[in-house]
Short mmCIF file of C-alpha atoms and ligand atoms in Angstrom, two decimals:
data_model
loop_
_atom_site.label_atom_id
_atom_site.label_comp_id
_atom_site.label_asym_id
_atom_site.label_seq_id
_atom_site.Cartn_x
_atom_site.Cartn_y
_atom_site.Cartn_z
CA MET A 1 110.59 207.36 154.67
CA THR A 2 111.26 210.92 153.42
CA CYS A 3 114.63 212.05 152.08
CA ALA A 4 115.90 215.63 151.81
CA SER A 5 119.21 217.06 150.74
CA TYR A 6 121.18 220.03 152.04
CA ASP A 7 124.43 221.91 151.42
CA PHE A 8 125.21 221.92 155.11
CA LEU A 9 123.97 219.65 157.89
CA VAL A 10 124.80 220.00 161.58
CA ILE A 11 124.40 217.26 164.19
CA GLY A 12 123.95 218.86 167.62
CA GLY A 13 122.35 222.16 168.63
CA GLY A 14 124.81 223.41 171.28
CA PRO A 15 126.94 226.56 170.80
CA GLY A 16 129.17 224.77 168.29
CA GLY A 17 126.26 223.39 166.28
CA TYR A 18 123.88 226.35 166.27
CA THR A 19 126.74 228.78 165.45
CA ALA A 20 127.78 226.64 162.49
CA ALA A 21 124.18 226.40 161.27
CA ILE A 22 123.42 230.13 161.58
CA ARG A 23 126.69 231.11 159.88
CA ALA A 24 126.23 228.60 157.05
CA ALA A 25 122.69 229.84 156.42
CA GLN A 26 123.86 233.49 156.56
CA LYS A 27 126.31 232.61 153.81
CA GLY A 28 123.57 231.24 151.61
CA LEU A 29 123.97 227.50 152.21
CA LYS A 30 120.84 225.36 152.43
CA THR A 31 121.21 224.29 156.06
CA CYS A 32 119.67 221.78 158.46
CA LEU A 33 120.31 221.32 162.18
CA VAL A 34 119.44 218.08 164.00
CA GLU A 35 119.13 218.14 167.79
CA ARG A 36 117.92 215.20 169.87
CA SER A 37 117.24 217.16 173.04
CA LEU A 38 117.25 220.89 173.91
CA LEU A 39 118.62 223.64 171.67
CA GLY A 40 121.55 225.38 173.36
CA GLY A 41 123.16 222.07 174.35
CA THR A 42 125.18 221.67 177.53
CA CYS A 43 126.17 225.34 177.67
CA LEU A 44 122.68 226.76 177.86
CA ASN A 45 120.84 223.97 179.65
CA ARG A 46 123.32 222.41 182.12
CA GLY A 47 126.62 224.26 181.80
CA CYS A 48 127.82 227.84 181.38
CA VAL A 49 124.52 229.68 181.67
CA PRO A 50 122.79 227.89 184.59
CA THR A 51 126.01 227.78 186.65
CA LYS A 52 126.66 231.47 186.12
CA THR A 53 123.01 232.36 186.86
CA LEU A 54 123.04 230.59 190.23
CA LEU A 55 126.57 231.77 191.00
CA THR A 56 125.65 235.39 190.35
CA ASP A 57 122.59 235.09 192.58
CA ALA A 58 124.69 233.47 195.33
CA LEU A 59 127.32 236.22 195.11
CA MET A 60 124.56 238.83 195.33
CA ILE A 61 123.30 237.19 198.54
CA ALA A 62 126.84 237.14 199.98
CA ALA A 63 127.41 240.79 198.99
CA ALA A 64 124.12 241.85 200.57
CA ARG A 65 125.06 240.00 203.79
CA ARG A 66 128.45 241.77 203.85
CA CYS A 67 127.03 245.14 202.89
CA TYR A 68 127.88 247.77 205.54
CA PHE A 69 124.57 249.66 205.24
CA MET A 70 122.24 246.61 205.32
CA LYS A 71 120.73 245.38 208.61
CA GLY A 72 118.81 242.34 209.77
CA GLU A 73 118.25 238.81 208.52
CA MET A 74 117.52 237.99 204.92
CA ASN A 75 115.45 235.11 203.60
CA VAL A 76 116.70 233.34 200.50
CA SER A 77 114.30 231.50 198.20
CA TRP A 78 116.18 228.66 196.48
CA ARG A 79 112.99 227.88 194.57
CA ARG A 80 112.95 231.39 193.08
CA MET A 81 116.60 231.07 192.16
CA GLN A 82 115.82 227.79 190.39
CA ASN A 83 112.84 229.35 188.61
CA HIS A 84 114.95 232.29 187.47
CA LYS A 85 117.57 229.87 186.08
CA ALA A 86 114.94 227.82 184.25
CA GLU A 87 113.22 230.91 182.85
CA LEU A 88 116.47 232.32 181.52
CA ALA A 89 117.32 229.05 179.75
CA LYS A 90 113.81 228.83 178.29
CA ASN A 91 113.96 232.39 176.93
CA SER A 92 117.44 231.88 175.50
CA ARG A 93 116.34 228.64 173.79
CA ALA A 94 113.43 230.50 172.24
CA GLY A 95 115.85 233.22 171.09
CA ILE A 96 118.22 230.72 169.47
CA SER A 97 115.34 228.89 167.82
CA GLN A 98 114.05 232.19 166.39
CA VAL A 99 117.46 233.24 165.00
CA LEU A 100 117.92 229.80 163.44
CA LYS A 101 114.51 229.95 161.79
CA GLU A 102 114.89 233.57 160.66
CA SER A 103 118.26 232.65 159.15
CA GLY A 104 116.54 229.93 157.16
CA VAL A 105 117.88 226.91 159.04
CA HIS A 106 115.64 223.84 158.97
CA ILE A 107 115.55 222.45 162.54
CA ILE A 108 114.77 218.77 163.06
CA GLU A 109 114.18 217.33 166.54
CA GLY A 110 115.63 213.86 166.55
CA GLU A 111 118.68 211.65 166.94
CA ALA A 112 121.11 211.42 164.02
CA VAL A 113 123.16 208.42 162.94
CA PHE A 114 125.49 208.14 159.94
CA LEU A 115 124.48 205.81 157.12
CA ASN A 116 127.47 206.85 155.00
CA ALA A 117 129.76 209.88 154.60
CA ARG A 118 127.01 211.95 152.97
CA THR A 119 123.84 210.56 154.54
CA ILE A 120 122.43 210.50 158.05
CA ARG A 121 119.25 208.91 159.36
CA VAL A 122 117.25 210.90 161.90
CA THR A 123 114.87 209.20 164.30
CA THR A 124 112.12 211.59 165.39
CA VAL A 125 108.88 211.08 167.30
CA ASP A 126 107.16 210.70 163.93
CA GLY A 127 109.50 208.07 162.54
CA GLN A 128 112.70 208.10 160.54
CA ARG A 129 113.99 210.21 157.68
CA ASP A 130 117.21 210.18 155.71
CA LEU A 131 119.06 213.40 154.93
CA THR A 132 121.94 213.87 152.53
CA ALA A 133 124.37 216.77 152.63
CA THR A 134 127.54 217.93 150.89
CA ASN A 135 128.96 219.06 154.24
CA ILE A 136 128.25 217.56 157.65
CA VAL A 137 129.34 219.02 161.00
CA ILE A 138 129.62 216.79 164.06
CA ALA A 139 128.86 219.01 167.07
CA THR A 140 127.63 216.35 169.47
CA GLY A 141 129.36 217.64 172.62
CA SER A 142 130.96 215.68 175.44
CA LEU A 143 130.12 213.46 178.40
CA ALA A 144 131.50 213.34 181.93
CA THR A 145 133.41 210.26 183.06
CA TYR A 146 134.37 209.39 186.62
CA GLY A 147 137.22 207.37 188.12
CA SER A 148 136.94 203.61 188.35
CA GLY A 149 134.52 202.48 191.04
CA LEU A 150 132.82 205.88 191.16
CA ALA A 151 129.35 206.56 189.83
CA VAL A 152 126.71 209.22 190.37
CA ASP A 153 123.29 208.32 191.80
CA GLY A 154 121.63 211.74 191.48
CA ARG A 155 120.77 211.82 195.21
CA GLN A 156 123.87 211.80 197.40
CA VAL A 157 126.52 211.37 194.71
CA LEU A 158 125.92 214.12 192.19
CA SER A 159 126.95 215.04 188.67
CA THR A 160 127.18 218.72 187.70
CA ASP A 161 123.72 218.34 186.10
CA ASP A 162 122.31 217.15 189.45
CA ALA A 163 124.07 219.89 191.43
CA LEU A 164 122.26 222.52 189.37
CA LYS A 165 118.79 221.26 190.25
CA LEU A 166 118.82 220.14 193.89
CA ASP A 167 115.53 220.46 195.78
CA THR A 168 117.20 222.02 198.80
CA ILE A 169 120.54 223.61 199.63
CA PRO A 170 122.71 220.91 201.28
CA ARG A 171 124.24 221.54 204.73
CA SER A 172 127.55 220.11 203.57
CA LEU A 173 128.99 219.26 200.18
CA ALA A 174 132.27 217.69 199.05
CA VAL A 175 133.27 218.85 195.56
CA VAL A 176 135.67 216.43 193.89
CA GLY A 177 137.87 218.14 191.29
CA ALA A 178 139.18 221.69 191.79
CA GLY A 179 139.25 222.59 188.08
CA ASN A 180 137.21 225.47 186.63
CA ARG A 181 133.81 223.88 187.26
CA GLY A 182 134.66 222.43 190.67
CA VAL A 183 135.73 225.75 192.14
CA GLU A 184 132.68 227.51 190.68
CA PHE A 185 130.35 225.02 192.38
CA ALA A 186 132.38 225.30 195.61
CA VAL A 187 132.01 229.11 195.61
CA LEU A 188 128.33 228.89 194.63
CA TYR A 189 127.31 226.58 197.47
CA HIS A 190 129.63 228.22 200.00
CA ASN A 191 127.86 231.53 199.38
CA LEU A 192 124.51 229.81 199.93
CA GLY A 193 125.67 228.74 203.39
CA THR A 194 126.79 225.14 202.66
CA LYS A 195 129.92 223.82 204.38
CA VAL A 196 132.12 223.00 201.37
CA PHE A 197 135.10 220.64 201.11
CA LEU A 198 137.10 220.86 197.91
CA ILE A 199 139.05 217.73 196.98
CA GLU A 200 141.73 217.70 194.29
CA LYS A 201 144.14 214.91 193.38
CA GLU A 202 146.78 217.26 191.92
CA LYS A 203 149.10 219.34 194.09
CA GLN A 204 147.31 222.62 193.34
CA VAL A 205 143.77 223.82 192.85
CA LEU A 206 143.08 224.93 189.24
CA PRO A 207 145.64 222.41 187.91
CA ARG A 208 145.56 223.94 184.40
CA MET A 209 146.50 227.40 185.65
CA HIS A 210 149.78 229.14 186.51
CA TRP A 211 150.89 228.09 190.01
CA GLU A 212 150.91 231.67 191.35
CA ILE A 213 147.30 232.24 190.27
CA ALA A 214 146.38 228.84 191.75
CA ASP A 215 148.12 229.69 195.05
CA ARG A 216 146.38 233.02 195.33
CA TYR A 217 143.05 231.44 194.46
CA LYS A 218 143.54 228.76 197.11
CA LYS A 219 144.32 231.43 199.70
CA THR A 220 141.04 233.17 198.86
CA LEU A 221 139.13 229.91 199.22
CA LEU A 222 140.74 229.27 202.61
CA ASP A 223 140.06 232.87 203.75
CA ARG A 224 136.41 232.23 202.90
CA LYS A 225 136.44 229.05 205.01
CA ILE A 226 136.20 226.59 202.15
CA ALA A 227 138.21 223.50 203.17
CA VAL A 228 140.74 222.58 200.47
CA HIS A 229 142.37 219.13 200.27
CA THR A 230 144.95 218.87 197.48
CA ARG A 231 146.90 215.67 196.66
CA THR A 232 143.80 213.81 197.79
CA SER A 233 141.83 211.32 195.70
CA LEU A 234 138.33 210.04 196.20
CA VAL A 235 138.42 206.26 195.89
CA ALA A 236 134.97 205.18 197.02
CA THR A 237 131.62 206.39 198.30
CA ARG A 238 129.01 204.60 200.39
CA MET A 239 125.67 205.71 201.73
CA ALA A 240 125.36 206.80 205.35
CA GLY A 241 121.65 206.26 205.93
CA LYS A 242 119.45 208.36 203.64
CA ASP A 243 120.92 211.74 204.55
CA GLY A 244 124.60 211.42 203.90
CA VAL A 245 127.47 209.82 202.15
CA ILE A 246 130.78 208.50 203.48
CA LEU A 247 133.81 209.27 201.33
CA THR A 248 136.98 207.20 201.30
CA LEU A 249 139.93 209.44 200.47
CA ASP A 250 143.57 208.64 199.72
CA ALA A 251 146.05 211.35 200.69
CA ASP A 252 149.79 211.55 201.45
CA ALA A 253 148.98 210.94 205.12
CA GLY A 254 147.12 207.72 204.22
CA ARG A 255 143.54 206.62 203.78
CA LYS A 256 140.73 208.34 205.66
CA GLU A 257 136.96 208.52 205.69
CA PHE A 258 134.60 211.40 206.24
CA GLN A 259 130.90 212.10 205.91
CA THR A 260 129.03 214.88 204.10
CA ASP A 261 125.44 215.41 203.03
CA LYS A 262 126.33 215.15 199.36
CA VAL A 263 129.31 214.78 197.09
CA LEU A 264 129.66 216.33 193.63
CA LEU A 265 131.84 214.51 191.09
CA THR A 266 132.94 217.03 188.47
CA GLY A 267 134.55 214.21 186.44
CA MET A 268 136.60 214.34 183.27
CA ARG A 269 135.02 215.14 179.89
CA ARG A 270 135.34 213.10 176.71
CA PRO A 271 133.77 213.60 173.27
CA ASP A 272 130.33 212.08 172.86
CA TYR A 273 129.96 210.04 169.65
CA ALA A 274 127.57 207.50 171.18
CA ASN A 275 125.27 205.87 168.59
CA LEU A 276 126.59 208.12 165.78
CA CYS A 277 127.95 205.11 163.88
CA LEU A 278 131.10 206.95 162.78
CA GLU A 279 132.45 203.87 161.02
CA ALA A 280 129.60 204.07 158.49
CA ALA A 281 131.02 207.47 157.49
CA GLY A 282 134.54 206.02 157.25
CA LEU A 283 135.71 207.80 160.40
CA THR A 284 138.01 206.32 163.02
CA LEU A 285 139.08 207.56 166.46
CA GLN A 286 142.57 208.27 167.78
CA ASP A 287 142.72 208.06 171.60
CA GLY A 288 138.94 208.40 171.80
CA CYS A 289 138.85 211.55 169.64
CA LEU A 290 138.14 212.36 166.00
CA GLY A 291 141.23 213.89 164.42
CA PHE A 292 140.93 217.04 162.33
CA GLY A 293 143.04 219.20 160.04
CA PRO A 294 142.75 222.85 158.92
CA GLY A 295 139.23 224.24 159.18
CA MET A 296 138.17 221.41 161.55
CA GLU A 297 137.84 218.99 158.62
CA THR A 298 138.18 215.35 159.58
CA SER A 299 139.98 212.70 157.52
CA GLN A 300 136.75 212.42 155.53
CA LYS A 301 136.41 215.36 153.11
CA GLY A 302 133.27 217.39 153.82
CA ILE A 303 132.87 216.12 157.40
CA TYR A 304 133.86 218.55 160.15
CA VAL A 305 134.04 218.21 163.93
CA VAL A 306 133.67 221.19 166.26
CA GLY A 307 133.34 222.03 169.95
CA ASP A 308 133.53 219.45 172.70
CA ALA A 309 133.23 216.68 170.09
CA ALA A 310 136.65 217.82 168.81
CA GLY A 311 138.26 217.22 172.23
CA PRO A 312 139.77 219.58 174.82
CA PRO A 313 139.59 222.32 175.88
CA TYR A 314 135.91 221.85 176.64
CA LEU A 315 134.76 225.46 176.34
CA ALA A 316 131.80 227.06 174.64
CA HIS A 317 133.77 229.93 173.07
CA LYS A 318 136.15 227.38 171.57
CA ALA A 319 133.13 225.58 170.09
CA ILE A 320 131.84 228.85 168.60
CA ALA A 321 135.26 229.75 167.14
CA GLN A 322 135.68 226.29 165.60
CA ALA A 323 132.18 226.45 164.13
CA MET A 324 132.97 229.74 162.36
CA VAL A 325 136.20 228.31 160.98
CA ALA A 326 134.50 225.11 159.77
CA VAL A 327 131.94 227.11 157.77
CA ASP A 328 134.67 229.27 156.25
CA ARG A 329 136.63 226.15 155.32
CA CYS A 330 133.60 224.58 153.68
CA ARG A 331 133.14 227.82 151.67
CA GLY A 332 136.69 227.43 150.40
CA LEU A 333 138.13 230.37 152.38
CA ASP A 334 141.67 230.35 153.73
CA VAL A 335 141.36 229.71 157.47
CA GLY A 336 145.12 229.96 158.14
CA SER A 337 146.17 229.57 161.76
CA ARG A 338 143.14 231.04 163.51
CA LEU A 339 141.96 229.41 166.76
CA LEU A 340 145.25 229.49 168.59
CA LEU A 341 144.10 231.79 171.35
CA ILE A 342 141.41 230.42 173.63
CA PRO A 343 140.90 232.26 176.92
CA ASP A 344 140.39 230.10 180.00
CA CYS A 345 138.03 231.64 182.58
CA ILE A 346 136.76 231.01 186.09
CA TYR A 347 133.74 232.91 187.30
CA GLY A 348 132.87 233.90 190.86
CA ASP A 349 134.73 235.95 193.41
CA PRO A 350 137.51 236.41 192.56
CA GLU A 351 137.49 235.63 188.86
CA VAL A 352 140.44 234.15 186.98
CA ALA A 353 141.28 234.47 183.29
CA CYS A 354 144.33 233.37 181.35
CA ILE A 355 145.28 233.43 177.69
CA GLY A 356 148.38 232.45 175.76
CA MET A 357 151.63 231.47 177.44
CA THR A 358 152.75 231.69 181.05
CA GLU A 359 156.30 232.92 181.57
CA ASP A 360 157.53 229.34 182.03
CA GLU A 361 155.96 228.27 178.74
CA ALA A 362 157.47 231.27 176.98
CA LEU A 363 160.90 230.55 178.48
CA SER A 364 160.62 226.88 177.47
CA ALA A 365 159.89 228.10 173.94
CA GLY A 366 163.25 229.92 174.06
CA ARG A 367 161.81 233.44 174.43
CA ARG A 368 163.36 236.20 176.55
CA VAL A 369 160.41 237.58 178.45
CA LYS A 370 159.34 240.72 180.26
CA LEU A 371 156.77 240.53 183.05
CA GLY A 372 154.60 243.56 183.65
CA GLU A 373 152.26 243.24 186.62
CA PHE A 374 149.74 245.61 188.14
CA HIS A 375 147.59 244.98 191.21
CA PHE A 376 143.92 245.89 191.59
CA MET A 377 144.94 247.54 194.86
CA GLY A 378 146.20 250.48 192.77
CA ASN A 379 143.06 250.69 190.62
CA GLY A 380 140.48 253.33 191.53
CA ARG A 381 137.44 251.43 190.26
CA ALA A 382 138.39 248.29 192.20
CA GLY A 383 138.39 250.42 195.35
CA THR A 384 134.93 251.84 194.61
CA ILE A 385 133.42 248.37 194.22
CA GLY A 386 135.30 247.05 197.26
CA GLN A 387 137.12 244.33 195.31
CA ALA A 388 140.80 245.25 195.27
CA GLU A 389 142.26 241.71 195.45
CA GLY A 390 144.29 240.30 192.56
CA PHE A 391 146.46 241.40 189.67
CA VAL A 392 146.94 241.46 185.91
CA ARG A 393 150.20 240.16 184.51
CA ILE A 394 151.37 240.58 180.92
CA VAL A 395 154.07 238.23 179.62
CA SER A 396 155.73 239.84 176.61
CA ASP A 397 158.75 239.26 174.42
CA ALA A 398 161.60 241.33 175.89
CA LYS A 399 162.91 242.25 172.45
CA THR A 400 159.81 242.79 170.31
CA ALA A 401 157.20 243.69 172.99
CA GLU A 402 154.83 241.08 171.46
CA VAL A 403 152.24 240.02 174.02
CA LEU A 404 152.78 236.28 174.60
CA GLY A 405 150.31 235.69 177.38
CA VAL A 406 148.22 237.33 180.08
CA GLN A 407 147.15 236.01 183.48
CA MET A 408 144.57 237.77 185.60
CA ILE A 409 142.91 237.22 188.95
CA GLY A 410 140.49 239.70 190.45
CA PRO A 411 137.16 241.42 189.77
CA ALA A 412 135.57 241.02 186.30
CA VAL A 413 138.73 239.62 184.73
CA THR A 414 136.61 237.24 182.63
CA GLU A 415 135.55 240.42 180.81
CA LEU A 416 138.99 242.08 180.85
CA VAL A 417 140.66 239.08 179.22
CA ALA A 418 138.89 239.98 175.98
CA LEU A 419 141.21 243.02 175.77
CA ALA A 420 144.20 240.67 175.87
CA SER A 421 142.55 238.36 173.35
CA LEU A 422 141.89 241.27 170.98
CA ALA A 423 145.44 242.59 171.32
CA MET A 424 147.12 239.21 170.86
CA GLN A 425 144.95 238.03 167.98
CA ASN A 426 145.55 241.27 166.12
CA GLY A 427 149.24 241.77 166.83
CA ILE A 428 148.85 244.76 169.16
CA ASP A 429 151.98 244.73 171.29
CA VAL A 430 152.75 246.24 174.70
CA THR A 431 153.61 249.57 173.07
CA GLY A 432 150.22 249.59 171.29
CA ILE A 433 148.39 248.92 174.57
CA LYS A 434 150.32 251.76 176.22
CA GLN A 435 149.20 254.13 173.44
CA THR A 436 145.52 253.28 173.95
CA VAL A 437 143.21 255.46 176.05
CA PHE A 438 141.32 253.48 178.71
CA PRO A 439 138.32 255.11 180.44
CA HIS A 440 138.71 256.18 184.08
CA PRO A 441 137.76 254.91 186.56
CA THR A 442 137.48 251.37 185.15
CA LEU A 443 138.95 247.99 185.97
CA SER A 444 140.33 247.91 182.41
CA GLU A 445 142.98 250.42 183.46
CA THR A 446 144.68 247.57 185.30
CA PHE A 447 145.47 246.02 181.90
CA PHE A 448 146.81 249.40 180.69
CA GLU A 449 148.91 249.78 183.84
CA ALA A 450 150.30 246.23 183.48
CA ALA A 451 151.47 247.23 179.97
CA LEU A 452 153.06 250.38 181.42
CA ALA A 453 154.59 248.28 184.20
CA SER A 454 156.32 246.13 181.55
CA HIS A 455 158.53 249.21 180.99
CA ASP A 456 158.61 250.38 184.63
CA GLU A 457 156.16 253.18 183.80
CA ALA A 458 153.07 252.28 185.88
CA ILE A 459 151.36 255.39 187.23
CA HIS A 460 149.21 254.39 190.19
CA MET A 461 151.60 251.98 191.92
CA ARG A 462 155.34 251.58 192.04
CA VAL A 463 156.08 248.21 190.43
CA GLU A 464 159.20 247.03 188.70
CA SER A 465 159.16 244.82 185.65
CA GLU A 466 161.10 241.58 185.58
CA GLU A 467 163.14 240.26 182.66
CA LEU A 468 163.76 236.52 182.38
CA HIS A 469 165.96 234.51 180.05
CA PRO A 470 165.42 230.90 178.96
CA GLU A 471 168.35 229.87 181.22
CA ASP A 472 166.41 231.20 184.23
CA LEU A 473 163.97 228.33 183.82
CA GLN A 474 166.53 225.90 185.26
CA LEU A 475 166.98 228.12 188.33
CA LYS A 476 163.26 228.27 189.09
C1 FAD B 1 128.75 222.60 184.65
C2 FAD B 1 129.40 223.14 183.40
C3 FAD B 1 129.75 224.48 183.36
C4 FAD B 1 130.35 224.99 182.20
N1 FAD B 1 130.70 226.30 182.17
C5 FAD B 1 131.34 226.79 181.08
C6 FAD B 1 131.73 228.15 181.02
O1 FAD B 1 131.53 228.91 181.95
N2 FAD B 1 132.35 228.59 179.91
C7 FAD B 1 132.60 227.76 178.86
O2 FAD B 1 133.19 228.22 177.86
N3 FAD B 1 132.24 226.47 178.87
C8 FAD B 1 131.61 225.97 179.96
N4 FAD B 1 131.21 224.67 179.98
C9 FAD B 1 131.49 223.84 178.80
C10 FAD B 1 130.46 224.12 177.69
O3 FAD B 1 129.16 223.87 178.16
C11 FAD B 1 130.77 223.25 176.50
O4 FAD B 1 132.11 223.43 176.13
C12 FAD B 1 129.87 223.61 175.32
O5 FAD B 1 128.52 223.40 175.62
C13 FAD B 1 130.27 222.76 174.11
O6 FAD B 1 129.41 223.07 173.05
P1 FAD B 1 129.12 221.99 171.91
O7 FAD B 1 128.22 222.66 170.95
O8 FAD B 1 130.39 221.44 171.42
O9 FAD B 1 128.39 220.79 172.66
P2 FAD B 1 127.07 220.76 173.54
O10 FAD B 1 126.74 222.08 174.08
O11 FAD B 1 127.26 219.66 174.51
O12 FAD B 1 125.93 220.37 172.51
C14 FAD B 1 125.91 219.12 171.89
C15 FAD B 1 124.49 218.84 171.48
O13 FAD B 1 124.48 217.73 170.58
C16 FAD B 1 123.31 216.97 170.81
N5 FAD B 1 123.54 215.63 170.26
C17 FAD B 1 124.50 214.73 170.63
N6 FAD B 1 124.43 213.62 169.85
C18 FAD B 1 123.40 213.81 168.97
C19 FAD B 1 122.86 213.04 167.92
N7 FAD B 1 123.34 211.82 167.61
N8 FAD B 1 121.80 213.55 167.23
C20 FAD B 1 121.30 214.78 167.53
N9 FAD B 1 121.79 215.56 168.52
C21 FAD B 1 122.84 215.09 169.23
C22 FAD B 1 123.16 217.00 172.32
O14 FAD B 1 121.83 216.72 172.71
C23 FAD B 1 123.59 218.43 172.65
O15 FAD B 1 122.48 219.30 172.72
C24 FAD B 1 130.59 224.14 181.10
C25 FAD B 1 130.20 222.79 181.15
C26 FAD B 1 129.62 222.30 182.28
C27 FAD B 1 129.21 220.85 182.32
#
């Protein structure tokens, strides 16, 4: 058995893991990355990238069908869409592998397990080897879990992994869970011509989002003929011959059954530490999660946890941000209070993006808030692309003009939210946004106009700002 030693060792090659490895190597640390499956992790191989690839293709098909100067029938090749998705992932994996190697990271394909707080054993196709390191990052990702009595079979009852690689487009699909991923799959398959039923146990779709955004989003789904069942839980599934599945649902009106071709269980995520043998490293779990302090360092000095393995929110950009902080911490830099602002995004048509506090959260925190809102209806660029639904809302402190949160629904808001992120992270307040020049005609002007609207100064639409006091929360 061979033994090697490193300054920095990463377990897991997803966005959290490969970012940590590249950054550590850039900073001169002797670095190793261990990955048991495909580089790029969930994000690149079965998450962010494949879903957005198929979704974009599906939206293109829908746009072409709606297009006023196109005529005639169009044939869609699902196989080509699948090939395009696979090709993109393959090329991106090659790109990540190249950057890792060029940065000087030693990549090992194999499964890691802790022997103690400084040593891991890796099982590869060629056997086992032990590696020691001064710093170890756990970036092992997360797994989906389903309610009791529910399990995927990969044929009629699907996981998100299965739903990305179906042989054919189903005629009907029930999507269970109307969170970020559920609604993206619903929009994807709807645009491919599938009859979609969206089932959510909470009282609103997008349960993590502001109720007004969720309401507007639901209205769009209904306008597009996606059936939405909120306050409805899936309790059981059973096969209906080989072509369908019967769902048993509990709703306010009682228990009912209905049949679809397939059902997708989006599930809940939880950190994946399977077979890592954390106890050998002296690590224990609290509520199924590894705890961490500043710089993502666990209770064991020199061991860090980043990304999905560090618990919710389960987002790739959070994994990347935590990875950067962990490397800085291990280099002895002051990491302060970074990481507070994580945008939450939904892709498709329309898009949704939120960051920071909603007005209710700000009021609960005792802040007096101003709401500045501008609608895409008044934005020239939105008109030119035929997507004028939605709005941008800025929640700011009524006294200091500090931006406390931003909620957006409409075209390309998953890009626009980066403006809010940049402003908030760097202390640019509403006045600073108002003093910035935004190119015309662009969707970004909606953010500018929302800042102007906070002081009743919007140009392309007459909108009045609203001021709320903490006491108003009781009246809501
Ligand atoms: C359908 C879907 C869509 C998504 N869309 C988005 C999106 O649009 N935007 C977004 O921000 N997030 C999205 N996510 C979430 C995103 O994919 C994850 O948050 C992100 O991949 C987490 O990165 P990570 O590096 O922490 O873990 P992962 O990407 O899961 O990587 C963990 C890696 O560790 C490896 N590993 C685990 N244990 C071991 C071991 N013992 N030894 C060696 N290797 C090991 C695994 O093989 C895996 O490759 C989506 C997820 C899903 C499922």
